[in-house]
Amino acid sequence: MSAYIVTVSITIGIYVILAISLNIITGYAGQISLGHAAFFGIGAYASGMLATRVGAPFFVCLPFAVVVTGIVGAILGIPCLRVREDFLAITTMGINFVVQAVFLYVPFFGGALGISNIPVPSIHGSDMTKPEYLIMVLLFILLSILVDGWLTRSWTGLALSAIREDETAAEMSGVNLTRFKVIAFVLGSAMAGLAGSLYAHFMSFISATDFGFAESIVILSMVVFGGIGTLRGPIIGAIVLGVAPELFRPILNYRTLLYGVMLVVLMRFQPQGLLGIDSFVTRTLKRLWKKETRGYEPAA
Amino acid sequence: MNPLLEIDAVSKHFEGLKALDRVSFSLGKGEILGLIGPNGAGKTTLFNLITGTFPPTEGTIRYNGKDLTGLGPSRIAAMGIGRTFQIVRPFKGLTVLENVLVALGASRYPRFLAAARRFRADDSVSEAKALLSRVGLLKISDVKAENLPLGMKKRLEIARALALHPELILLDEPAGGLRAEEMEELVSLVASLNREGMTVLVIEHNMPVVMELCERIVVLDHGIKIAEGSPEEIRAHPQVIEAYLGREEDA
Ligand SMILES: Nc1ncnc2c1ncn2[C@@H]1O[C@H](COP(=O)(O)OP(=O)(O)O)[C@@H](O)[C@H]1O
Ligand SMILES: [Mg+2]
């Protein structure tokens, strides 16, 4: 494999984890977030700073980043609990701008210079090679998939889908909204923190500009494109939207614009996402495979 | 005997509007009580107060002797008060079975480890299916709730409420919008639940249904309790007749 392909694959792999993590908050729990890049950034900064300032090894920095991001996710999630859907979009967007500004203007976080010279993880006393790093990212994707699978099969996952479908009916069925929304925010944020740590130690240099609102839109586009609320959706979305700009280089400059337009169009005409349950594409594929679609005719 | 539910001088004001004004009545264990009154009388508001959607402006609501003030809806639901909605609210994107499982989880959700377990375990699925067969929806347990006709959605809401293992269920216009035969099924379902010991508080506009089901009726008008008594007493009550006739003249 060429170094270029390995590099692109690592980047896309990190996006896969980000998309899976946002899908927990927005897809499963139904809480729209336009600020997911903030948590990606908090994980990256937590990991990068512990490595460069304290000299902690990568395998200490990574769990540290996950825990810190999870805790911050819980704290920042609280103002999101009692707001209506439209305000939630604005609140999360605001969180993104605030977090980014803190990275940029508070000297402790390195200001505009960001954090540099973040060390490459080492195994057996030598630096990890890029292919080895890719394998590690793939293992963490696998871990994320396992966590996702556990969540969707658990009572907690069921409670989240009830909240997504109807908050009032969920409460009256014994689901404590505060508790489960916080759980979703913590899980989704912590997983984004994991992605942030992987990003920081791969890039070796991070700065506030990497974690802006545009990045949040990219992550959300991946989830929505693939099919919100499914596991395959964010994975396929991250891969397709991650590969596309590499194939069509000119897209790169207009990426955010294109994704933004795509988001609006999908939300309007195909809110389940292109490959979501019951989406046009999924139904067509099912029909092609002649799998029986299970429907129920009330009259029958 | 202590009543199961006590509504004690309960008021609810929305800005200037007195949706409920010092309403009191109580409900004994195993009783089935009808709550009637013209549109806007405050019936649904009373359900919202009992289930903890918002607190009363004044007064207290006690369940099994315990003051419900300040407890959130999920706590109250888990204590054993189930409800259905005037405008049905099933979890549309979930299957019929999953809808019932959500409420069966009420005993698991508060404990972190129990909430981490698989919800499709044998015991929970078989219990949910037993409830579905009770309301006649077992055969369509894998259908998404949004695809059901109204009558089935209403029965699904009853199954979901029953999954809380309630002592008391609140039914908000269960027969509203149903065809005659659906209505009959529903009445016999509610009657049989009550025969088995379930306490029921039911809001209903359809008078024959109320008269058939209920031993006792409370009438609200403009937030005030104007009458309470047996179906015969209510039918002959001058203020009740006036409240209903007055409404017809408006319409
Ligand atoms: N959440 C609310 N905010 C403001 N006003 C409300 C609210 N809920 C009900 N009301 C008002 O309270 C009155 C009683 O409503 P409701 O309890 O729904 O009546 P009913 O169920 O008897 O038809 C109505 O005038 C209604 O507009
Ligand atoms: Mg009503």
Coordinates of C-alpha atoms and ligand atoms in Angstrom, one line a residue:
Chain A
M1 CA 0.0 0.0 0.0
S2 CA 1.3 3.4 -0.9
A3 CA 2.0 5.9 1.9
Y4 CA -0.7 8.1 0.5
I5 CA -3.4 5.5 0.7
V6 CA -2.4 4.7 4.2
T7 CA -2.5 8.3 5.2
V8 CA -5.9 8.8 3.6
S9 CA -7.2 5.6 5.2
I10 CA -6.1 6.7 8.7
T11 CA -7.9 10.0 8.2
I12 CA -11.1 8.3 7.0
G13 CA -10.8 5.8 9.9
I14 CA -10.8 8.7 12.3
Y15 CA -13.9 10.1 10.6
V16 CA -15.6 6.7 10.9
I17 CA -15.2 6.8 14.7
L18 CA -16.4 10.4 14.7
A19 CA -19.5 9.6 12.7
I20 CA -20.3 6.5 14.9
S21 CA -20.0 8.7 17.9
L22 CA -22.2 11.5 16.6
N23 CA -24.7 9.0 15.6
I24 CA -25.2 7.9 19.2
I25 CA -26.2 11.5 20.1
T26 CA -28.1 12.5 17.0
G27 CA -29.1 9.2 15.5
Y28 CA -30.1 7.1 18.5
A29 CA -31.0 9.7 21.1
G30 CA -32.4 12.1 18.5
Q31 CA -30.5 15.1 19.9
I32 CA -29.3 17.2 17.0
S33 CA -25.7 18.4 17.5
L34 CA -24.0 21.0 15.3
G35 CA -20.9 21.1 17.5
H36 CA -19.4 17.7 17.5
A37 CA -16.0 18.9 16.4
A38 CA -15.7 20.6 19.8
F39 CA -15.4 17.2 21.5
F40 CA -13.1 15.9 18.8
G41 CA -10.9 18.9 19.6
I42 CA -11.1 18.5 23.4
G43 CA -9.9 14.9 23.0
A44 CA -7.1 16.0 20.7
Y45 CA -6.0 18.8 23.0
A46 CA -6.3 16.6 26.1
S47 CA -4.2 13.9 24.6
G48 CA -1.7 16.2 22.8
M49 CA -1.1 18.3 25.9
L50 CA -0.6 15.4 28.3
A51 CA 1.9 14.0 25.9
T52 CA 3.9 17.2 25.3
R53 CA 3.6 18.9 28.7
V54 CA 3.8 15.9 31.0
G55 CA 5.5 13.5 28.7
A56 CA 2.9 10.8 29.3
P57 CA 3.0 7.8 26.8
F58 CA 0.3 7.5 24.2
F59 CA -1.4 4.6 25.9
V60 CA -2.0 6.9 28.9
C61 CA -2.9 9.9 26.9
L62 CA -5.6 8.1 24.9
P63 CA -7.7 6.9 27.9
F64 CA -7.1 10.3 29.5
A65 CA -8.6 12.0 26.5
V66 CA -11.6 9.7 26.5
V67 CA -12.3 10.4 30.2
V68 CA -11.8 14.1 29.9
T69 CA -14.0 14.5 26.9
G70 CA -16.7 12.3 28.5
I71 CA -16.7 14.5 31.5
V72 CA -16.8 17.7 29.5
G73 CA -19.5 16.1 27.4
A74 CA -21.6 15.6 30.5
I75 CA -21.1 19.2 31.7
L76 CA -21.8 20.8 28.3
G77 CA -24.7 18.4 27.8
I78 CA -26.6 19.7 30.8
P79 CA -27.5 23.1 29.2
C80 CA -28.8 21.0 26.2
L81 CA -31.2 19.0 28.3
R82 CA -34.1 21.4 28.6
V83 CA -34.0 23.2 25.3
R84 CA -36.3 22.5 22.4
E85 CA -34.9 21.0 19.2
D86 CA -34.2 24.3 17.3
F87 CA -32.5 25.8 20.4
L88 CA -30.4 22.6 20.7
A89 CA -29.0 23.1 17.3
I90 CA -28.0 26.7 18.2
T91 CA -26.7 25.7 21.7
T92 CA -24.4 23.0 20.3
M93 CA -23.2 25.3 17.6
G94 CA -22.5 27.9 20.3
I95 CA -20.5 25.3 22.3
N96 CA -18.4 24.6 19.2
F97 CA -17.5 28.3 18.8
V98 CA -16.8 28.8 22.5
V99 CA -14.5 25.7 22.7
Q100 CA -12.7 26.8 19.6
A101 CA -12.2 30.3 21.0
V102 CA -10.9 28.9 24.2
F103 CA -8.3 26.9 22.4
L104 CA -7.4 30.0 20.3
Y105 CA -7.3 32.7 22.9
V106 CA -6.3 31.1 26.2
P107 CA -2.5 30.9 26.3
F108 CA -2.6 27.7 28.3
F109 CA -3.8 26.0 25.1
G110 CA -1.0 27.3 23.0
G111 CA -3.0 30.1 21.3
A112 CA -2.8 30.3 17.6
L113 CA 0.3 28.2 17.5
G114 CA -1.7 25.2 18.8
I115 CA 0.1 22.2 20.1
S116 CA 3.1 20.8 18.2
N117 CA 5.5 18.0 18.4
I118 CA 3.0 15.6 19.7
P119 CA 4.9 12.3 19.7
V120 CA 4.1 9.3 17.5
P121 CA 3.0 6.3 19.8
S122 CA 5.7 3.8 20.2
I123 CA 5.5 0.0 20.5
H124 CA 8.4 -2.2 21.6
G125 CA 10.5 0.9 22.1
S126 CA 10.3 2.1 18.5
D127 CA 7.9 4.6 16.8
M128 CA 4.8 3.2 15.2
T129 CA 4.9 3.1 11.4
K130 CA 2.0 4.4 9.4
P131 CA 0.6 1.0 8.5
E132 CA 0.8 0.0 12.1
Y133 CA -1.0 3.2 13.1
L134 CA -3.7 2.3 10.5
I135 CA -4.1 -1.1 12.1
M136 CA -4.5 0.5 15.5
V137 CA -7.2 2.9 14.1
L138 CA -9.0 -0.1 12.6
L139 CA -8.9 -1.8 16.0
F140 CA -10.4 1.3 17.6
I141 CA -13.1 1.3 14.9
L142 CA -13.9 -2.3 15.9
L143 CA -14.1 -1.3 19.5
S144 CA -16.4 1.6 18.6
I145 CA -18.6 -0.9 16.6
L146 CA -18.7 -3.2 19.6
V147 CA -19.7 -0.4 22.0
D148 CA -22.4 0.7 19.4
G149 CA -23.7 -2.9 19.2
W150 CA -23.8 -3.2 22.9
L151 CA -25.7 0.1 23.2
T152 CA -28.3 -0.6 20.6
R153 CA -29.1 -4.0 22.2
S154 CA -29.3 -2.7 25.8
W155 CA -32.2 -1.2 27.8
T156 CA -30.3 2.0 27.6
G157 CA -30.3 2.0 23.8
L158 CA -34.1 1.2 23.9
A159 CA -34.6 4.2 26.2
L160 CA -32.7 6.4 23.8
S161 CA -34.9 5.4 20.9
A162 CA -38.0 6.1 23.0
I163 CA -36.7 9.6 23.7
R164 CA -35.9 10.1 20.0
E165 CA -39.4 9.0 19.0
D166 CA -41.4 10.9 21.6
E167 CA -40.1 12.5 24.8
T168 CA -43.4 12.9 26.5
A169 CA -44.5 9.3 25.9
A170 CA -41.0 8.1 26.9
E171 CA -41.2 9.9 30.3
M172 CA -44.6 8.5 30.9
S173 CA -43.2 5.0 30.2
G174 CA -40.6 5.4 33.0
V175 CA -37.7 6.8 30.9
N176 CA -35.8 9.6 32.8
L177 CA -35.0 12.1 30.1
T178 CA -32.1 13.8 31.9
R179 CA -30.3 10.6 32.8
F180 CA -30.4 9.1 29.3
K181 CA -29.6 12.3 27.4
V182 CA -26.6 12.7 29.6
I183 CA -25.6 9.1 29.0
A184 CA -25.9 9.7 25.2
F185 CA -23.8 12.9 25.4
V186 CA -21.1 11.3 27.5
L187 CA -20.8 8.2 25.3
G188 CA -20.8 10.2 22.1
S189 CA -18.4 12.8 23.4
A190 CA -16.0 10.2 24.9
M191 CA -15.9 8.4 21.6
A192 CA -15.2 11.7 19.8
G193 CA -12.4 12.2 22.3
L194 CA -10.9 8.9 21.3
A195 CA -11.0 10.0 17.7
G196 CA -9.3 13.3 18.8
S197 CA -6.5 11.5 20.5
L198 CA -5.9 9.3 17.4
Y199 CA -5.9 12.5 15.3
A200 CA -3.5 14.4 17.5
H201 CA -0.8 11.7 17.6
F202 CA -1.2 11.1 13.9
M203 CA -0.9 14.7 12.8
S204 CA 1.7 15.6 15.6
F205 CA 0.4 19.2 15.2
I206 CA -3.0 20.5 16.1
S207 CA -4.6 23.9 16.3
A208 CA -8.0 25.4 17.0
T209 CA -8.8 25.7 13.3
D210 CA -9.0 21.9 12.9
F211 CA -12.0 21.8 15.2
G212 CA -14.4 24.5 13.9
F213 CA -18.0 24.5 13.0
A214 CA -17.2 23.5 9.4
E215 CA -15.7 20.2 10.7
S216 CA -18.9 19.6 12.7
I217 CA -20.9 20.0 9.5
V218 CA -18.6 17.5 7.8
I219 CA -19.2 14.9 10.5
L220 CA -22.9 15.5 10.6
S221 CA -23.1 15.2 6.8
M222 CA -21.4 11.8 7.0
V223 CA -24.0 10.5 9.5
V224 CA -26.9 11.9 7.5
F225 CA -25.6 10.8 4.1
G226 CA -25.1 7.2 5.2
G227 CA -28.4 6.9 7.2
I228 CA -29.0 8.4 10.6
G229 CA -29.8 6.0 13.4
T230 CA -28.2 2.9 11.9
L231 CA -24.7 1.6 12.4
R232 CA -23.9 1.1 8.7
G233 CA -24.9 4.6 7.9
P234 CA -22.2 6.6 9.6
I235 CA -19.5 4.0 8.5
I236 CA -20.5 4.2 4.9
G237 CA -21.1 7.9 5.0
A238 CA -17.6 8.6 6.5
I239 CA -16.0 6.4 3.9
V240 CA -17.9 7.8 0.9
L241 CA -17.6 11.4 1.9
G242 CA -14.0 10.8 3.0
V243 CA -12.9 9.3 -0.3
A244 CA -14.9 11.6 -2.6
P245 CA -12.7 14.7 -2.1
E246 CA -9.6 12.5 -2.7
L247 CA -10.9 11.3 -6.0
F248 CA -12.2 14.7 -7.2
R249 CA -9.5 17.1 -5.9
P250 CA -11.3 20.3 -6.9
I251 CA -14.1 19.4 -4.5
L252 CA -11.8 19.9 -1.6
N253 CA -12.1 23.7 -1.5
Y254 CA -15.9 23.6 -1.7
R255 CA -16.3 20.6 0.6
T256 CA -18.1 22.3 3.4
L257 CA -20.4 24.2 1.0
L258 CA -21.3 21.0 -0.9
Y259 CA -21.9 19.0 2.3
G260 CA -24.0 21.8 3.7
V261 CA -26.2 21.8 0.6
M262 CA -26.4 18.0 0.7
L263 CA -27.5 18.1 4.3
V264 CA -30.3 20.5 3.6
V265 CA -31.5 18.5 0.5
L266 CA -31.3 15.2 2.4
M267 CA -33.1 16.6 5.4
R268 CA -35.9 17.9 3.2
F269 CA -36.4 14.9 0.9
Q270 CA -34.8 11.9 2.6
P271 CA -34.3 12.5 6.3
Q272 CA -33.4 8.9 7.0
G273 CA -30.3 9.4 4.9
L274 CA -29.4 7.8 1.6
L275 CA -28.9 4.4 3.1
G276 CA -31.1 4.6 6.1
I277 CA -33.9 2.3 7.0
D278 CA -36.8 2.8 4.6
S279 CA -34.8 5.2 2.4
F280 CA -35.4 5.2 -1.3
V281 CA -32.0 3.6 -2.0
T282 CA -32.5 0.9 0.6
R283 CA -35.9 0.0 -0.6
T284 CA -34.7 -0.2 -4.2
L285 CA -31.8 -2.4 -3.2
K286 CA -34.1 -4.6 -1.2
R287 CA -36.4 -4.9 -4.1
L288 CA -33.5 -5.8 -6.5
W289 CA -32.4 -8.5 -4.1
K290 CA -36.0 -9.6 -4.0
K291 CA -35.9 -9.7 -0.3
E292 CA -39.5 -9.5 1.0
T293 CA -40.2 -6.1 2.5
R294 CA -42.3 -6.6 5.5
G295 CA -45.3 -4.3 5.4
Y296 CA -48.6 -4.4 7.1
E297 CA -51.9 -3.6 5.4
P298 CA -54.5 -2.7 8.0
A299 CA -57.3 -3.8 5.7
A300 CA -56.0 -7.3 5.2
Chain B
M1 CA -60.0 1.8 53.3
N2 CA -57.4 4.4 52.1
P3 CA -58.1 5.7 48.6
L4 CA -55.5 4.8 45.9
L5 CA -55.6 8.3 44.4
E6 CA -56.6 11.5 46.2
I7 CA -57.0 14.8 44.4
D8 CA -57.1 17.4 47.1
A9 CA -58.2 20.9 46.3
V10 CA -56.1 20.9 43.1
S11 CA -55.8 24.0 41.0
K12 CA -53.8 24.7 37.8
H13 CA -53.6 28.1 36.4
F14 CA -52.1 28.9 32.9
E15 CA -51.3 32.6 33.0
G16 CA -54.7 34.0 33.7
L17 CA -56.7 30.9 32.8
K18 CA -57.9 28.7 35.6
A19 CA -57.8 25.3 33.9
L20 CA -58.6 23.6 37.2
D21 CA -60.0 25.3 40.2
R22 CA -59.9 23.6 43.6
V23 CA -60.9 20.2 42.3
S24 CA -61.2 17.3 44.9
F25 CA -62.2 13.7 44.6
S26 CA -60.7 10.4 45.3
L27 CA -60.5 7.0 43.8
G28 CA -60.6 3.7 45.7
K29 CA -58.5 0.6 44.9
G30 CA -60.2 -1.4 42.1
E31 CA -62.6 1.4 41.2
I32 CA -63.4 2.6 37.8
L33 CA -64.2 6.3 37.7
G34 CA -65.3 8.4 34.7
L35 CA -64.2 11.9 34.2
I36 CA -66.4 13.9 31.9
G37 CA -67.0 17.5 30.9
P38 CA -67.2 19.7 27.8
N39 CA -64.0 20.4 25.8
G40 CA -61.6 22.6 27.6
A41 CA -63.0 21.6 31.0
G42 CA -59.6 20.7 32.3
K43 CA -59.7 16.9 32.1
T44 CA -56.5 16.3 30.2
T45 CA -54.8 19.0 32.4
L46 CA -55.7 16.9 35.5
F47 CA -54.1 13.8 33.9
N48 CA -51.0 15.9 33.2
L49 CA -50.9 16.9 36.9
I50 CA -51.3 13.3 38.1
T51 CA -48.5 12.1 35.8
G52 CA -46.1 14.9 36.8
T53 CA -45.9 16.8 33.5
F54 CA -46.2 20.0 35.5
P55 CA -46.9 20.7 39.2
P56 CA -50.3 21.9 40.5
T57 CA -50.6 25.7 41.2
E58 CA -52.2 24.7 44.5
G59 CA -53.4 21.5 46.2
T60 CA -51.9 18.0 46.5
I61 CA -52.2 14.8 44.7
R62 CA -51.5 11.6 46.7
Y63 CA -51.0 8.2 45.4
N64 CA -51.1 5.3 47.9
G65 CA -50.9 8.0 50.6
K66 CA -47.7 9.5 49.1
D67 CA -47.5 13.1 47.9
L68 CA -46.6 13.2 44.2
T69 CA -45.6 16.8 44.1
G70 CA -42.1 17.3 42.7
L71 CA -41.7 13.8 41.4
G72 CA -40.8 13.7 37.8
P73 CA -43.0 11.8 35.2
S74 CA -40.6 8.9 35.0
R75 CA -40.7 8.3 38.7
I76 CA -44.5 8.5 38.8
A77 CA -44.7 6.1 35.9
A78 CA -42.4 3.7 37.6
M79 CA -44.5 3.9 40.8
G80 CA -47.3 2.3 38.9
I81 CA -49.4 5.0 37.1
G82 CA -49.8 4.2 33.5
R83 CA -51.6 6.5 31.0
T84 CA -52.8 6.8 27.4
F85 CA -53.1 10.0 25.4
Q86 CA -56.0 11.7 23.9
I87 CA -54.1 12.1 20.7
V88 CA -52.2 8.8 20.5
R89 CA -48.4 8.9 20.9
P90 CA -47.0 5.5 20.2
F91 CA -43.2 5.4 19.5
K92 CA -43.8 5.5 15.7
G93 CA -40.5 4.2 14.5
L94 CA -40.4 1.3 16.9
T95 CA -42.1 -2.0 16.5
V96 CA -45.2 -2.9 18.4
L97 CA -43.1 -5.2 20.6
E98 CA -40.5 -2.5 21.2
N99 CA -43.1 0.0 22.2
V100 CA -44.2 -2.3 25.0
L101 CA -40.6 -3.2 26.0
V102 CA -39.8 0.5 26.5
A103 CA -42.3 0.6 29.4
L104 CA -41.2 -2.8 30.7
G105 CA -37.8 -1.3 31.1
A106 CA -39.1 1.1 33.8
S107 CA -37.8 -1.3 36.5
R108 CA -34.4 -1.6 34.8
Y109 CA -33.6 2.0 33.8
P110 CA -32.8 3.4 37.2
R111 CA -30.0 0.9 37.8
F112 CA -27.0 1.4 35.6
L113 CA -26.0 -2.2 35.4
A114 CA -29.5 -3.5 34.7
A115 CA -29.9 -0.8 32.0
A116 CA -26.7 -2.2 30.3
R117 CA -28.2 -5.6 29.8
R118 CA -29.9 -6.8 26.6
F119 CA -33.5 -5.8 26.4
R120 CA -34.5 -8.7 24.1
A121 CA -33.9 -11.2 26.8
D122 CA -36.4 -14.1 26.9
D123 CA -38.2 -13.0 30.0
S124 CA -38.9 -9.5 28.9
V125 CA -39.9 -10.5 25.4
S126 CA -42.3 -13.1 26.6
E127 CA -43.8 -10.7 29.1
A128 CA -44.3 -8.1 26.4
K129 CA -45.8 -10.7 24.1
A130 CA -48.3 -11.7 26.8
L131 CA -49.4 -8.1 27.1
L132 CA -49.7 -7.8 23.4
S133 CA -51.9 -10.9 23.2
R134 CA -54.0 -9.4 26.0
V135 CA -54.8 -6.4 23.8
G136 CA -55.0 -8.5 20.6
L137 CA -51.8 -7.3 18.9
L138 CA -49.6 -10.3 19.2
K139 CA -49.7 -11.2 15.5
I140 CA -48.4 -7.9 14.5
S141 CA -45.7 -7.5 17.1
D142 CA -43.0 -6.8 14.5
V143 CA -44.9 -4.2 12.6
K144 CA -43.8 -0.6 13.1
A145 CA -46.3 1.3 15.3
E146 CA -46.7 4.1 12.7
N147 CA -48.3 1.6 10.3
L148 CA -51.2 0.7 12.7
P149 CA -54.7 2.0 12.3
L150 CA -56.0 4.2 15.1
G151 CA -57.8 1.5 17.0
M152 CA -54.7 -0.6 17.2
K153 CA -52.6 2.4 18.2
K154 CA -55.0 3.0 21.1
R155 CA -54.7 -0.7 22.2
L156 CA -50.9 -0.5 21.9
E157 CA -50.9 2.5 24.2
I158 CA -52.9 0.4 26.7
A159 CA -50.4 -2.5 26.5
R160 CA -47.6 0.0 26.9
A161 CA -49.2 1.4 30.0
L162 CA -49.8 -2.1 31.4
A163 CA -46.1 -2.9 31.0
L164 CA -45.5 -0.5 33.9
H165 CA -47.2 -3.0 36.1
P166 CA -49.6 -0.2 37.1
E167 CA -52.1 -0.2 39.9
L168 CA -53.8 2.7 38.3
I169 CA -54.3 3.5 34.6
L170 CA -55.5 6.8 33.2
L171 CA -57.2 6.6 29.9
D172 CA -57.7 9.8 27.9
E173 CA -60.7 9.4 25.6
P174 CA -59.9 5.8 24.7
A175 CA -63.0 5.5 22.5
G176 CA -62.4 8.8 20.6
G177 CA -62.3 8.3 16.9
L178 CA -63.0 4.6 16.9
R179 CA -65.5 2.7 14.8
A180 CA -68.4 0.9 16.6
E181 CA -66.8 -2.5 16.7
E182 CA -63.4 -1.2 17.7
M183 CA -65.2 0.7 20.5
E184 CA -66.8 -2.4 21.7
E185 CA -63.5 -4.3 21.8
L186 CA -62.0 -1.4 23.8
V187 CA -64.9 -1.3 26.3
S188 CA -64.7 -5.0 27.0
L189 CA -60.9 -4.8 27.3
V190 CA -61.1 -2.0 29.9
A191 CA -64.0 -3.7 31.7
S192 CA -62.0 -6.9 32.0
L193 CA -58.9 -5.1 33.3
N194 CA -61.0 -3.5 35.9
R195 CA -62.6 -6.9 36.9
E196 CA -59.1 -8.2 37.5
G197 CA -58.5 -5.5 40.0
M198 CA -57.0 -2.6 38.0
T199 CA -58.0 0.8 39.1
V200 CA -59.1 3.0 36.2
L201 CA -59.7 6.7 35.7
V202 CA -61.2 7.3 32.3
I203 CA -62.0 10.5 30.4
E204 CA -64.6 9.8 27.8
H205 CA -67.0 11.8 25.7
N206 CA -69.1 8.9 24.5
M207 CA -71.9 8.8 27.1
P208 CA -73.0 5.2 26.5
V209 CA -69.4 4.1 27.0
V210 CA -69.1 6.0 30.2
M211 CA -72.4 4.8 31.5
E212 CA -71.6 1.2 30.7
L213 CA -68.1 1.2 32.2
C214 CA -68.2 3.5 35.3
E215 CA -69.7 3.1 38.7
R216 CA -69.1 6.7 39.5
I217 CA -68.6 9.8 37.5
V218 CA -67.0 13.2 38.2
V219 CA -68.0 16.1 36.0
L220 CA -65.8 19.1 35.3
D221 CA -66.8 22.4 33.6
H222 CA -64.5 25.3 33.2
G223 CA -62.1 23.8 35.7
I224 CA -64.7 23.4 38.4
K225 CA -66.1 20.1 39.6
I226 CA -69.8 20.5 39.1
A227 CA -71.1 17.1 40.0
E228 CA -70.1 13.6 41.2
G229 CA -72.2 10.6 41.5
S230 CA -73.6 7.4 39.9
P231 CA -74.4 7.4 36.1
E232 CA -78.1 7.8 37.0
E233 CA -77.5 10.8 39.2
I234 CA -75.3 12.4 36.7
R235 CA -77.8 12.0 33.9
A236 CA -80.4 13.7 35.9
H237 CA -78.2 16.5 37.3
P238 CA -79.4 19.9 36.3
Q239 CA -76.0 21.6 36.2
V240 CA -74.6 18.8 34.0
I241 CA -77.4 19.1 31.6
E242 CA -76.9 22.8 31.4
A243 CA -73.1 22.5 30.9
Y244 CA -73.7 20.1 28.0
L245 CA -76.6 22.0 26.5
G246 CA -74.8 25.3 26.8
R247 CA -71.9 23.8 24.9
E248 CA -74.2 22.6 22.1
E249 CA -75.6 26.1 21.7
D250 CA -72.1 27.4 21.3
A251 CA -71.2 24.9 18.6
Ligands
LIG1 N1 -49.9 23.5 28.7 C1 -50.9 24.4 28.6 N2 -50.6 25.7 28.5 C2 -51.6 26.6 28.5 N3 -52.9 26.3 28.5 C3 -53.3 25.0 28.6 C4 -52.3 24.0 28.6 N4 -52.9 22.8 28.7 C5 -54.2 23.1 28.7 N5 -54.5 24.4 28.6 C6 -55.8 25.1 28.6 O1 -56.5 24.6 29.7 C7 -57.8 24.4 29.4 C8 -58.2 22.9 29.7 O2 -57.6 22.1 28.7 P1 -57.7 20.5 28.7 O3 -57.3 20.1 30.1 O4 -56.9 20.0 27.6 O5 -59.3 20.3 28.5 P2 -60.1 19.0 28.2 O6 -59.1 17.8 28.2 O7 -61.1 18.9 29.3 O8 -60.7 19.2 26.9 C9 -58.0 24.8 28.0 O9 -58.5 26.1 27.9 C10 -56.6 24.7 27.4 O10 -56.4 25.6 26.4
MG2 MG -58.6 16.5 26.7

